[in-house]
Amino acid sequence: MCAHVSLRAMRILIVAIGRLKQGPERELAERYRERFDDIGRKLGFRGLEIHEIPESRARDAAARIAEEAAAISALIPDKSAIIALDERGETIDSPAFARHLGRWRDESVPNAVFLIGGADGLSPDLRRRVKLGVAFGKATWPHQMVRVMLLEQIYRAATILSGHPYHRA
């Protein structure tokens, strides 16, 4: 097992519109978050935080997008690598996902911030700040499933970076 200790460990944040209610999705998401925390510290990651933002109740889509963008932006620290989960993003495999995280960590990027927008999507201003857009295939997924799949991929990335056998290509 390779260990990576950085002077400044990278923090991973997930900023998501909507809440995961109690139930199997929340339990599975929490399981992957805990698994990541166990392995991530040894790899130079400072932890994984999830920030849930309530969906905007504005009447029109433009106002909802703007309200949600303001709430999301308030949670993005300076000098962050911003990654948007977006059906129009790149479809990358797990090793490539792991390489992105490992490279940002090695470059001492203080935060990797993953954005899961609301039903109306992310604002153009937020999209312009994104370093990487990631799609989990061409299908449209419910936000609850996207969050679980993202957490699983973050955990899988940590296992790939550590040489753990969880990921078998």
XYZ file of C-alpha atoms in Angstrom:
169
model
C 0.000 0.000 0.000
C 1.404 3.364 -0.949
C 0.967 6.219 1.458
C 0.911 9.831 0.407
C 1.378 12.495 2.992
C 1.046 16.072 1.868
C 1.926 19.158 3.848
C -1.501 20.464 2.966
C -4.015 17.680 2.577
C -6.769 18.178 0.028
C -10.341 18.387 1.225
C -13.178 17.014 -0.878
C -16.548 18.746 -0.774
C -19.799 17.750 -2.391
C -22.267 20.606 -2.783
C -25.657 19.251 -3.779
C -29.030 20.798 -4.398
C -31.617 18.747 -2.533
C -31.501 16.519 0.496
C -31.106 12.784 0.768
C -33.951 11.613 2.960
C -33.519 8.814 5.475
C -33.452 5.484 3.724
C -31.288 3.170 1.665
C -29.746 5.913 -0.521
C -28.605 7.920 2.514
C -27.269 4.773 4.212
C -25.314 3.759 1.112
C -23.973 7.301 0.612
C -22.841 7.406 4.233
C -21.185 3.994 3.929
C -19.044 5.182 0.985
C -18.225 8.464 2.748
C -17.021 6.566 5.822
C -14.993 4.134 3.701
C -13.334 7.071 1.958
C -12.521 8.737 5.282
C -10.800 5.544 6.460
C -8.495 5.285 3.453
C -8.343 8.930 2.356
C -6.377 10.313 5.319
C -3.495 7.965 4.530
C -3.468 9.296 0.956
C -3.274 13.005 1.695
C -6.995 13.793 1.742
C -8.336 15.830 4.614
C -11.845 14.464 4.601
C -15.054 14.540 2.648
C -17.839 16.993 3.474
C -21.338 17.050 2.030
C -23.307 20.286 1.917
C -26.985 20.015 1.053
C -28.773 23.089 -0.265
C -32.568 23.205 -0.349
C -34.083 23.401 -3.819
C -35.131 26.911 -4.768
C -38.868 27.553 -4.658
C -38.738 30.419 -7.164
C -41.478 30.339 -9.784
C -39.351 30.346 -12.925
C -36.304 28.294 -13.902
C -33.964 31.280 -14.352
C -34.693 32.525 -10.841
C -34.275 29.011 -9.386
C -30.925 28.587 -11.157
C -29.743 32.008 -9.932
C -30.787 31.348 -6.299
C -29.177 27.922 -6.287
C -25.998 29.287 -7.939
C -25.662 31.937 -5.231
C -26.032 29.297 -2.504
C -23.544 26.961 -4.214
C -20.997 29.739 -4.837
C -21.073 30.726 -1.163
C -19.794 27.233 -0.285
C -16.912 27.048 -2.788
C -13.596 27.988 -1.160
C -10.997 29.954 -3.123
C -8.467 27.981 -5.161
C -10.730 24.956 -5.528
C -10.849 22.493 -8.394
C -14.543 22.571 -9.307
C -16.058 19.449 -10.815
C -19.648 19.474 -12.100
C -21.730 16.338 -12.365
C -23.393 17.051 -15.685
C -25.042 14.839 -18.283
C -23.133 16.867 -20.916
C -19.801 16.242 -19.166
C -17.086 13.749 -20.034
C -17.699 10.063 -19.504
C -14.441 9.002 -17.871
C -13.432 5.684 -16.398
C -12.559 5.158 -12.758
C -8.756 5.196 -13.216
C -9.001 8.563 -15.035
C -11.224 9.904 -12.244
C -8.606 8.748 -9.717
C -5.796 10.373 -11.742
C -7.621 13.737 -11.649
C -7.996 13.567 -7.848
C -4.420 12.387 -7.378
C -3.018 15.121 -9.639
C -4.927 17.893 -7.833
C -3.788 16.494 -4.492
C -0.177 16.340 -5.712
C -0.429 19.917 -7.012
C -1.557 20.977 -3.499
C -4.988 22.103 -4.661
C -6.653 22.714 -1.284
C -10.170 21.586 -2.264
C -11.902 19.481 -4.879
C -15.519 20.629 -4.971
C -18.087 18.439 -6.705
C -21.320 20.158 -7.728
C -24.647 18.405 -8.147
C -27.074 20.992 -9.463
C -30.822 21.177 -9.164
C -33.411 19.951 -11.648
C -32.852 23.041 -13.813
C -29.065 22.585 -13.909
C -26.174 24.880 -13.025
C -25.901 28.543 -13.932
C -23.684 29.578 -16.860
C -21.456 31.484 -14.378
C -20.832 28.309 -12.366
C -20.274 26.277 -15.535
C -17.501 28.678 -16.590
C -15.658 28.021 -13.310
C -15.737 24.234 -13.723
C -12.395 22.473 -14.259
C -14.003 19.145 -15.148
C -17.517 18.132 -16.136
C -18.293 14.473 -15.455
C -21.225 12.424 -16.732
C -22.164 9.004 -15.429
C -23.110 7.801 -18.903
C -25.679 9.212 -21.295
C -28.684 8.361 -19.129
C -30.333 10.914 -16.868
C -30.071 9.858 -13.218
C -32.023 10.987 -10.146
C -29.904 13.294 -7.970
C -30.004 10.794 -5.088
C -28.428 8.129 -7.296
C -25.853 10.581 -8.682
C -24.742 11.354 -5.142
C -24.367 7.668 -4.266
C -22.498 6.974 -7.525
C -20.218 9.973 -6.956
C -19.377 8.875 -3.422
C -18.667 5.364 -4.675
C -16.349 6.771 -7.381
C -14.520 8.951 -4.849
C -14.019 5.913 -2.619
C -12.965 3.829 -5.653
C -10.488 6.568 -6.644
C -8.913 6.365 -3.191
C -8.588 2.586 -3.488
C -6.991 2.960 -6.934
C -4.535 5.566 -5.622
C -3.619 3.283 -2.714
C -3.269 0.107 -4.770
C -6.138 -1.529 -2.835
C -7.776 -4.485 -4.634
C -11.353 -3.014 -4.462
C -10.946 -1.789 -8.054
C -10.215 -4.560 -10.507
C -9.832 -3.491 -14.125
